[in-house]
Amino acid sequence: MSTVPKRFEILLVPEHVEDRGGAAVADSAVRTAVVEATGRHGESGYPIYEGHGIRADIDPETRTVEALLVDGNELDYGLTALVRPAPHG
């Protein structure tokens, strides 16, 4: 039985970034944020994570962002949200 992670890191990266010659995609992020589970679920049915101006409904099993607000607005065109485990600290 899996448990829902309490934290994730969300990276907002330009959609055109796929391969930077071995450099990490994270190096291309225009914004990152550690988000924490709120204990609530969004309209998507997935857990809501919030932090640093970002609110996201995230499928914790696939790490897919199902809904996203950045500073209260939808994500700008040309950006995509990637999810990875939050750094320890």
PDB file of N, CA and C in Angstrom:
ATOM      1  N   MET A   1       0.847  -1.178   0.000  1.00  0.00           N
ATOM      2  CA  MET A   1       0.000   0.000   0.000  1.00  0.00           C
ATOM      3  C   MET A   1       0.890   1.238   0.000  1.00  0.00           C
ATOM      4  N   SER A   2       0.619   2.157  -0.914  1.00  0.00           N
ATOM      5  CA  SER A   2       1.448   3.348  -1.007  1.00  0.00           C
ATOM      6  C   SER A   2       0.879   4.469  -0.147  1.00  0.00           C
ATOM      7  N   THR A   3       1.752   5.346   0.262  1.00  0.00           N
ATOM      8  CA  THR A   3       1.329   6.513   1.021  1.00  0.00           C
ATOM      9  C   THR A   3       1.522   7.744   0.154  1.00  0.00           C
ATOM     10  N   VAL A   4       0.747   8.755   0.427  1.00  0.00           N
ATOM     11  CA  VAL A   4       0.838   9.999  -0.340  1.00  0.00           C
ATOM     12  C   VAL A   4       2.028  10.799   0.181  1.00  0.00           C
ATOM     13  N   PRO A   5       2.963  11.169  -0.706  1.00  0.00           N
ATOM     14  CA  PRO A   5       4.104  11.977  -0.262  1.00  0.00           C
ATOM     15  C   PRO A   5       3.631  13.305   0.316  1.00  0.00           C
ATOM     16  N   LYS A   6       4.344  13.785   1.331  1.00  0.00           N
ATOM     17  CA  LYS A   6       3.965  15.044   1.976  1.00  0.00           C
ATOM     18  C   LYS A   6       4.479  16.252   1.220  1.00  0.00           C
ATOM     19  N   ARG A   7       5.552  16.065   0.442  1.00  0.00           N
ATOM     20  CA  ARG A   7       6.157  17.208  -0.266  1.00  0.00           C
ATOM     21  C   ARG A   7       6.640  16.778  -1.645  1.00  0.00           C
ATOM     22  N   PHE A   8       6.597  17.733  -2.560  1.00  0.00           N
ATOM     23  CA  PHE A   8       7.190  17.580  -3.876  1.00  0.00           C
ATOM     24  C   PHE A   8       7.894  18.885  -4.224  1.00  0.00           C
ATOM     25  N   GLU A   9       8.768  18.813  -5.195  1.00  0.00           N
ATOM     26  CA  GLU A   9       9.329  20.024  -5.784  1.00  0.00           C
ATOM     27  C   GLU A   9       8.743  20.150  -7.182  1.00  0.00           C
ATOM     28  N   ILE A  10       8.230  21.321  -7.497  1.00  0.00           N
ATOM     29  CA  ILE A  10       7.699  21.600  -8.827  1.00  0.00           C
ATOM     30  C   ILE A  10       8.690  22.507  -9.538  1.00  0.00           C
ATOM     31  N   LEU A  11       9.011  22.146 -10.764  1.00  0.00           N
ATOM     32  CA  LEU A  11       9.907  22.943 -11.601  1.00  0.00           C
ATOM     33  C   LEU A  11       9.114  23.436 -12.798  1.00  0.00           C
ATOM     34  N   LEU A  12       9.135  24.732 -13.031  1.00  0.00           N
ATOM     35  CA  LEU A  12       8.489  25.298 -14.207  1.00  0.00           C
ATOM     36  C   LEU A  12       9.577  25.522 -15.249  1.00  0.00           C
ATOM     37  N   VAL A  13       9.490  24.806 -16.353  1.00  0.00           N
ATOM     38  CA  VAL A  13      10.533  24.867 -17.377  1.00  0.00           C
ATOM     39  C   VAL A  13       9.909  25.204 -18.728  1.00  0.00           C
ATOM     40  N   PRO A  14      10.669  25.878 -19.587  1.00  0.00           N
ATOM     41  CA  PRO A  14      10.181  26.144 -20.941  1.00  0.00           C
ATOM     42  C   PRO A  14       9.922  24.825 -21.663  1.00  0.00           C
ATOM     43  N   GLU A  15       8.818  24.766 -22.407  1.00  0.00           N
ATOM     44  CA  GLU A  15       8.453  23.531 -23.094  1.00  0.00           C
ATOM     45  C   GLU A  15       9.503  23.061 -24.087  1.00  0.00           C
ATOM     46  N   HIS A  16      10.252  23.979 -24.655  1.00  0.00           N
ATOM     47  CA  HIS A  16      11.224  23.592 -25.686  1.00  0.00           C
ATOM     48  C   HIS A  16      12.466  22.908 -25.112  1.00  0.00           C
ATOM     49  N   VAL A  17      12.604  22.926 -23.801  1.00  0.00           N
ATOM     50  CA  VAL A  17      13.779  22.314 -23.184  1.00  0.00           C
ATOM     51  C   VAL A  17      13.564  20.803 -23.085  1.00  0.00           C
ATOM     52  N   GLU A  18      14.303  20.056 -23.855  1.00  0.00           N
ATOM     53  CA  GLU A  18      14.225  18.607 -23.788  1.00  0.00           C
ATOM     54  C   GLU A  18      15.584  18.013 -23.466  1.00  0.00           C
ATOM     55  N   ASP A  19      16.597  18.490 -24.133  1.00  0.00           N
ATOM     56  CA  ASP A  19      17.938  17.960 -23.917  1.00  0.00           C
ATOM     57  C   ASP A  19      18.927  19.114 -24.059  1.00  0.00           C
ATOM     58  N   ARG A  20      19.648  19.363 -23.019  1.00  0.00           N
ATOM     59  CA  ARG A  20      20.618  20.458 -23.046  1.00  0.00           C
ATOM     60  C   ARG A  20      22.031  19.899 -23.097  1.00  0.00           C
ATOM     61  N   GLY A  21      22.247  18.869 -23.870  1.00  0.00           N
ATOM     62  CA  GLY A  21      23.587  18.317 -23.992  1.00  0.00           C
ATOM     63  C   GLY A  21      24.109  17.730 -22.699  1.00  0.00           C
ATOM     64  N   GLY A  22      23.250  17.060 -21.953  1.00  0.00           N
ATOM     65  CA  GLY A  22      23.681  16.428 -20.712  1.00  0.00           C
ATOM     66  C   GLY A  22      23.394  17.248 -19.471  1.00  0.00           C
ATOM     67  N   ALA A  23      23.050  18.518 -19.631  1.00  0.00           N
ATOM     68  CA  ALA A  23      22.720  19.347 -18.470  1.00  0.00           C
ATOM     69  C   ALA A  23      21.336  18.951 -17.961  1.00  0.00           C
ATOM     70  N   ALA A  24      21.145  19.077 -16.687  1.00  0.00           N
ATOM     71  CA  ALA A  24      19.868  18.717 -16.085  1.00  0.00           C
ATOM     72  C   ALA A  24      18.776  19.689 -16.512  1.00  0.00           C
ATOM     73  N   VAL A  25      17.579  19.157 -16.726  1.00  0.00           N
ATOM     74  CA  VAL A  25      16.443  20.002 -17.070  1.00  0.00           C
ATOM     75  C   VAL A  25      16.216  21.020 -15.955  1.00  0.00           C
ATOM     76  N   ALA A  26      16.513  20.633 -14.718  1.00  0.00           N
ATOM     77  CA  ALA A  26      16.334  21.548 -13.587  1.00  0.00           C
ATOM     78  C   ALA A  26      17.144  22.822 -13.761  1.00  0.00           C
ATOM     79  N   ASP A  27      18.267  22.745 -14.470  1.00  0.00           N
ATOM     80  CA  ASP A  27      19.076  23.938 -14.710  1.00  0.00           C
ATOM     81  C   ASP A  27      18.342  24.959 -15.578  1.00  0.00           C
ATOM     82  N   SER A  28      17.323  24.510 -16.307  1.00  0.00           N
ATOM     83  CA  SER A  28      16.557  25.388 -17.185  1.00  0.00           C
ATOM     84  C   SER A  28      15.284  25.918 -16.541  1.00  0.00           C
ATOM     85  N   ALA A  29      15.002  25.512 -15.326  1.00  0.00           N
ATOM     86  CA  ALA A  29      13.768  25.948 -14.664  1.00  0.00           C
ATOM     87  C   ALA A  29      13.772  27.452 -14.458  1.00  0.00           C
ATOM     88  N   VAL A  30      12.635  28.073 -14.774  1.00  0.00           N
ATOM     89  CA  VAL A  30      12.502  29.505 -14.543  1.00  0.00           C
ATOM     90  C   VAL A  30      11.979  29.777 -13.136  1.00  0.00           C
ATOM     91  N   ARG A  31      11.438  28.726 -12.521  1.00  0.00           N
ATOM     92  CA  ARG A  31      10.962  28.855 -11.135  1.00  0.00           C
ATOM     93  C   ARG A  31      10.840  27.458 -10.545  1.00  0.00           C
ATOM     94  N   THR A  32      11.173  27.350  -9.283  1.00  0.00           N
ATOM     95  CA  THR A  32      10.988  26.098  -8.561  1.00  0.00           C
ATOM     96  C   THR A  32      10.298  26.405  -7.238  1.00  0.00           C
ATOM     97  N   ALA A  33       9.607  25.417  -6.722  1.00  0.00           N
ATOM     98  CA  ALA A  33       8.955  25.587  -5.430  1.00  0.00           C
ATOM     99  C   ALA A  33       8.755  24.233  -4.782  1.00  0.00           C
ATOM    100  N   VAL A  34       8.968  24.184  -3.492  1.00  0.00           N
ATOM    101  CA  VAL A  34       8.627  22.994  -2.721  1.00  0.00           C
ATOM    102  C   VAL A  34       7.200  23.200  -2.247  1.00  0.00           C
ATOM    103  N   VAL A  35       6.347  22.233  -2.570  1.00  0.00           N
ATOM    104  CA  VAL A  35       4.939  22.305  -2.183  1.00  0.00           C
ATOM    105  C   VAL A  35       4.632  21.171  -1.218  1.00  0.00           C
ATOM    106  N   GLU A  36       3.722  21.443  -0.292  1.00  0.00           N
ATOM    107  CA  GLU A  36       3.380  20.458   0.733  1.00  0.00           C
ATOM    108  C   GLU A  36       1.905  20.099   0.650  1.00  0.00           C
ATOM    109  N   ALA A  37       1.600  18.853   0.980  1.00  0.00           N
ATOM    110  CA  ALA A  37       0.217  18.384   0.974  1.00  0.00           C
ATOM    111  C   ALA A  37      -0.615  19.188   1.966  1.00  0.00           C
ATOM    112  N   THR A  38      -1.819  19.570   1.538  1.00  0.00           N
ATOM    113  CA  THR A  38      -2.706  20.348   2.399  1.00  0.00           C
ATOM    114  C   THR A  38      -3.685  19.460   3.156  1.00  0.00           C
ATOM    115  N   GLY A  39      -3.804  18.202   2.726  1.00  0.00           N
ATOM    116  CA  GLY A  39      -4.802  17.315   3.314  1.00  0.00           C
ATOM    117  C   GLY A  39      -6.148  17.406   2.621  1.00  0.00           C
ATOM    118  N   ARG A  40      -6.248  18.289   1.630  1.00  0.00           N
ATOM    119  CA  ARG A  40      -7.484  18.441   0.854  1.00  0.00           C
ATOM    120  C   ARG A  40      -7.266  17.859  -0.540  1.00  0.00           C
ATOM    121  N   HIS A  41      -8.374  17.650  -1.242  1.00  0.00           N
ATOM    122  CA  HIS A  41      -8.320  17.179  -2.623  1.00  0.00           C
ATOM    123  C   HIS A  41      -8.958  18.222  -3.521  1.00  0.00           C
ATOM    124  N   GLY A  42      -8.406  18.390  -4.715  1.00  0.00           N
ATOM    125  CA  GLY A  42      -8.936  19.358  -5.669  1.00  0.00           C
ATOM    126  C   GLY A  42     -10.088  18.780  -6.471  1.00  0.00           C
ATOM    127  N   GLU A  43     -10.612  19.588  -7.388  1.00  0.00           N
ATOM    128  CA  GLU A  43     -11.709  19.144  -8.236  1.00  0.00           C
ATOM    129  C   GLU A  43     -11.301  17.961  -9.100  1.00  0.00           C
ATOM    130  N   SER A  44     -10.003  17.822  -9.337  1.00  0.00           N
ATOM    131  CA  SER A  44      -9.495  16.698 -10.119  1.00  0.00           C
ATOM    132  C   SER A  44      -9.591  15.379  -9.348  1.00  0.00           C
ATOM    133  N   GLY A  45      -9.777  15.486  -8.017  1.00  0.00           N
ATOM    134  CA  GLY A  45      -9.815  14.297  -7.168  1.00  0.00           C
ATOM    135  C   GLY A  45      -8.462  13.941  -6.570  1.00  0.00           C
ATOM    136  N   TYR A  46      -7.413  14.656  -6.994  1.00  0.00           N
ATOM    137  CA  TYR A  46      -6.064  14.380  -6.498  1.00  0.00           C
ATOM    138  C   TYR A  46      -5.710  15.327  -5.349  1.00  0.00           C
ATOM    139  N   PRO A  47      -4.734  14.936  -4.521  1.00  0.00           N
ATOM    140  CA  PRO A  47      -4.333  15.782  -3.393  1.00  0.00           C
ATOM    141  C   PRO A  47      -3.825  17.158  -3.851  1.00  0.00           C
ATOM    142  N   ILE A  48      -4.143  18.160  -3.044  1.00  0.00           N
ATOM    143  CA  ILE A  48      -3.678  19.521  -3.300  1.00  0.00           C
ATOM    144  C   ILE A  48      -2.368  19.731  -2.550  1.00  0.00           C
ATOM    145  N   TYR A  49      -1.402  20.303  -3.253  1.00  0.00           N
ATOM    146  CA  TYR A  49      -0.111  20.678  -2.675  1.00  0.00           C
ATOM    147  C   TYR A  49       0.053  22.176  -2.866  1.00  0.00           C
ATOM    148  N   GLU A  50       0.555  22.868  -1.831  1.00  0.00           N
ATOM    149  CA  GLU A  50       0.730  24.319  -1.911  1.00  0.00           C
ATOM    150  C   GLU A  50       2.059  24.734  -1.330  1.00  0.00           C
ATOM    151  N   GLY A  51       2.584  25.831  -1.863  1.00  0.00           N
ATOM    152  CA  GLY A  51       3.786  26.435  -1.311  1.00  0.00           C
ATOM    153  C   GLY A  51       4.406  27.429  -2.259  1.00  0.00           C
ATOM    154  N   HIS A  52       4.918  28.510  -1.718  1.00  0.00           N
ATOM    155  CA  HIS A  52       5.672  29.512  -2.478  1.00  0.00           C
ATOM    156  C   HIS A  52       4.899  30.025  -3.693  1.00  0.00           C
ATOM    157  N   GLY A  53       3.588  30.262  -3.509  1.00  0.00           N
ATOM    158  CA  GLY A  53       2.774  30.828  -4.578  1.00  0.00           C
ATOM    159  C   GLY A  53       2.249  29.825  -5.582  1.00  0.00           C
ATOM    160  N   ILE A  54       2.512  28.544  -5.360  1.00  0.00           N
ATOM    161  CA  ILE A  54       2.044  27.520  -6.296  1.00  0.00           C
ATOM    162  C   ILE A  54       1.054  26.603  -5.594  1.00  0.00           C
ATOM    163  N   ARG A  55      -0.034  26.325  -6.295  1.00  0.00           N
ATOM    164  CA  ARG A  55      -1.046  25.370  -5.822  1.00  0.00           C
ATOM    165  C   ARG A  55      -1.244  24.358  -6.937  1.00  0.00           C
ATOM    166  N   ALA A  56      -1.089  23.090  -6.607  1.00  0.00           N
ATOM    167  CA  ALA A  56      -1.177  22.052  -7.630  1.00  0.00           C
ATOM    168  C   ALA A  56      -1.932  20.844  -7.124  1.00  0.00           C
ATOM    169  N   ASP A  57      -2.764  20.287  -8.003  1.00  0.00           N
ATOM    170  CA  ASP A  57      -3.350  18.968  -7.773  1.00  0.00           C
ATOM    171  C   ASP A  57      -2.382  17.987  -8.431  1.00  0.00           C
ATOM    172  N   ILE A  58      -1.809  17.091  -7.640  1.00  0.00           N
ATOM    173  CA  ILE A  58      -0.790  16.179  -8.157  1.00  0.00           C
ATOM    174  C   ILE A  58      -1.220  14.734  -7.927  1.00  0.00           C
ATOM    175  N   ASP A  59      -1.120  13.921  -8.984  1.00  0.00           N
ATOM    176  CA  ASP A  59      -1.312  12.485  -8.852  1.00  0.00           C
ATOM    177  C   ASP A  59      -0.018  11.952  -8.257  1.00  0.00           C
ATOM    178  N   PRO A  60      -0.017  11.542  -6.986  1.00  0.00           N
ATOM    179  CA  PRO A  60       1.232  11.155  -6.331  1.00  0.00           C
ATOM    180  C   PRO A  60       1.870   9.887  -6.897  1.00  0.00           C
ATOM    181  N   GLU A  61       1.090   9.041  -7.548  1.00  0.00           N
ATOM    182  CA  GLU A  61       1.656   7.813  -8.101  1.00  0.00           C
ATOM    183  C   GLU A  61       2.432   8.064  -9.390  1.00  0.00           C
ATOM    184  N   THR A  62       1.872   8.896 -10.257  1.00  0.00           N
ATOM    185  CA  THR A  62       2.523   9.151 -11.550  1.00  0.00           C
ATOM    186  C   THR A  62       3.300  10.464 -11.569  1.00  0.00           C
ATOM    187  N   ARG A  63       3.145  11.259 -10.500  1.00  0.00           N
ATOM    188  CA  ARG A  63       3.751  12.594 -10.419  1.00  0.00           C
ATOM    189  C   ARG A  63       3.290  13.490 -11.570  1.00  0.00           C
ATOM    190  N   THR A  64       2.029  13.348 -11.923  1.00  0.00           N
ATOM    191  CA  THR A  64       1.428  14.173 -12.963  1.00  0.00           C
ATOM    192  C   THR A  64       0.695  15.339 -12.317  1.00  0.00           C
ATOM    193  N   VAL A  65       0.925  16.539 -12.839  1.00  0.00           N
ATOM    194  CA  VAL A  65       0.213  17.722 -12.363  1.00  0.00           C
ATOM    195  C   VAL A  65      -1.123  17.765 -13.100  1.00  0.00           C
ATOM    196  N   GLU A  66      -2.213  17.653 -12.349  1.00  0.00           N
ATOM    197  CA  GLU A  66      -3.547  17.628 -12.936  1.00  0.00           C
ATOM    198  C   GLU A  66      -4.172  19.022 -13.000  1.00  0.00           C
ATOM    199  N   ALA A  67      -3.757  19.918 -12.127  1.00  0.00           N
ATOM    200  CA  ALA A  67      -4.232  21.304 -12.111  1.00  0.00           C
ATOM    201  C   ALA A  67      -3.134  22.139 -11.465  1.00  0.00           C
ATOM    202  N   LEU A  68      -2.994  23.387 -11.915  1.00  0.00           N
ATOM    203  CA  LEU A  68      -1.893  24.214 -11.404  1.00  0.00           C
ATOM    204  C   LEU A  68      -2.248  25.688 -11.457  1.00  0.00           C
ATOM    205  N   LEU A  69      -1.970  26.372 -10.357  1.00  0.00           N
ATOM    206  CA  LEU A  69      -2.056  27.827 -10.311  1.00  0.00           C
ATOM    207  C   LEU A  69      -0.716  28.359  -9.826  1.00  0.00           C
ATOM    208  N   VAL A  70      -0.234  29.392 -10.496  1.00  0.00           N
ATOM    209  CA  VAL A  70       1.020  30.044 -10.118  1.00  0.00           C
ATOM    210  C   VAL A  70       0.668  31.481  -9.768  1.00  0.00           C
ATOM    211  N   ASP A  71       0.860  31.840  -8.522  1.00  0.00           N
ATOM    212  CA  ASP A  71       0.481  33.162  -8.025  1.00  0.00           C
ATOM    213  C   ASP A  71      -0.975  33.485  -8.363  1.00  0.00           C
ATOM    214  N   GLY A  72      -1.839  32.459  -8.260  1.00  0.00           N
ATOM    215  CA  GLY A  72      -3.265  32.634  -8.483  1.00  0.00           C
ATOM    216  C   GLY A  72      -3.698  32.604  -9.938  1.00  0.00           C
ATOM    217  N   ASN A  73      -2.769  32.405 -10.856  1.00  0.00           N
ATOM    218  CA  ASN A  73      -3.077  32.401 -12.289  1.00  0.00           C
ATOM    219  C   ASN A  73      -2.707  31.061 -12.916  1.00  0.00           C
ATOM    220  N   GLU A  74      -3.316  30.793 -14.082  1.00  0.00           N
ATOM    221  CA  GLU A  74      -2.951  29.591 -14.814  1.00  0.00           C
ATOM    222  C   GLU A  74      -1.520  29.721 -15.316  1.00  0.00           C
ATOM    223  N   LEU A  75      -0.901  28.602 -15.595  1.00  0.00           N
ATOM    224  CA  LEU A  75       0.474  28.564 -16.069  1.00  0.00           C
ATOM    225  C   LEU A  75       0.582  29.256 -17.419  1.00  0.00           C
ATOM    226  N   ASP A  76       1.611  30.088 -17.575  1.00  0.00           N
ATOM    227  CA  ASP A  76       1.837  30.782 -18.838  1.00  0.00           C
ATOM    228  C   ASP A  76       2.082  29.787 -19.965  1.00  0.00           C
ATOM    229  N   TYR A  77       1.622  30.154 -21.178  1.00  0.00           N
ATOM    230  CA  TYR A  77       1.904  29.320 -22.350  1.00  0.00           C
ATOM    231  C   TYR A  77       3.407  29.222 -22.532  1.00  0.00           C
ATOM    232  N   GLY A  78       3.843  28.074 -22.987  1.00  0.00           N
ATOM    233  CA  GLY A  78       5.269  27.874 -23.219  1.00  0.00           C
ATOM    234  C   GLY A  78       6.006  27.307 -22.029  1.00  0.00           C
ATOM    235  N   LEU A  79       5.313  27.170 -20.891  1.00  0.00           N
ATOM    236  CA  LEU A  79       5.932  26.574 -19.710  1.00  0.00           C
ATOM    237  C   LEU A  79       5.254  25.248 -19.406  1.00  0.00           C
ATOM    238  N   THR A  80       5.995  24.354 -18.839  1.00  0.00           N
ATOM    239  CA  THR A  80       5.452  23.076 -18.398  1.00  0.00           C
ATOM    240  C   THR A  80       5.909  22.823 -16.967  1.00  0.00           C
ATOM    241  N   ALA A  81       5.105  22.100 -16.223  1.00  0.00           N
ATOM    242  CA  ALA A  81       5.426  21.809 -14.824  1.00  0.00           C
ATOM    243  C   ALA A  81       5.928  20.375 -14.704  1.00  0.00           C
ATOM    244  N   LEU A  82       7.079  20.227 -14.080  1.00  0.00           N
ATOM    245  CA  LEU A  82       7.644  18.919 -13.796  1.00  0.00           C
ATOM    246  C   LEU A  82       7.645  18.711 -12.283  1.00  0.00           C
ATOM    247  N   VAL A  83       7.474  17.473 -11.870  1.00  0.00           N
ATOM    248  CA  VAL A  83       7.413  17.164 -10.446  1.00  0.00           C
ATOM    249  C   VAL A  83       8.494  16.158 -10.123  1.00  0.00           C
ATOM    250  N   ARG A  84       9.173  16.405  -9.009  1.00  0.00           N
ATOM    251  CA  ARG A  84      10.157  15.435  -8.511  1.00  0.00           C
ATOM    252  C   ARG A  84      10.100  15.430  -6.995  1.00  0.00           C
ATOM    253  N   PRO A  85      10.686  14.416  -6.369  1.00  0.00           N
ATOM    254  CA  PRO A  85      10.688  14.395  -4.902  1.00  0.00           C
ATOM    255  C   PRO A  85      11.340  15.664  -4.353  1.00  0.00           C
ATOM    256  N   ALA A  86      10.814  16.158  -3.263  1.00  0.00           N
ATOM    257  CA  ALA A  86      11.371  17.356  -2.645  1.00  0.00           C
ATOM    258  C   ALA A  86      12.730  17.049  -2.041  1.00  0.00           C
ATOM    259  N   PRO A  87      13.647  18.012  -2.145  1.00  0.00           N
ATOM    260  CA  PRO A  87      14.953  17.798  -1.501  1.00  0.00           C
ATOM    261  C   PRO A  87      14.788  17.744   0.004  1.00  0.00           C
ATOM    262  N   HIS A  88      15.664  17.018   0.642  1.00  0.00           N
ATOM    263  CA  HIS A  88      15.638  16.942   2.104  1.00  0.00           C
ATOM    264  C   HIS A  88      16.232  18.206   2.670  1.00  0.00           C
ATOM    265  N   GLY A  89      15.730  18.588   3.809  1.00  0.00           N
ATOM    266  CA  GLY A  89      16.327  19.754   4.428  1.00  0.00           C
ATOM    267  C   GLY A  89      15.418  20.541   5.266  1.00  0.00           C
TER     268      GLY A  89
END
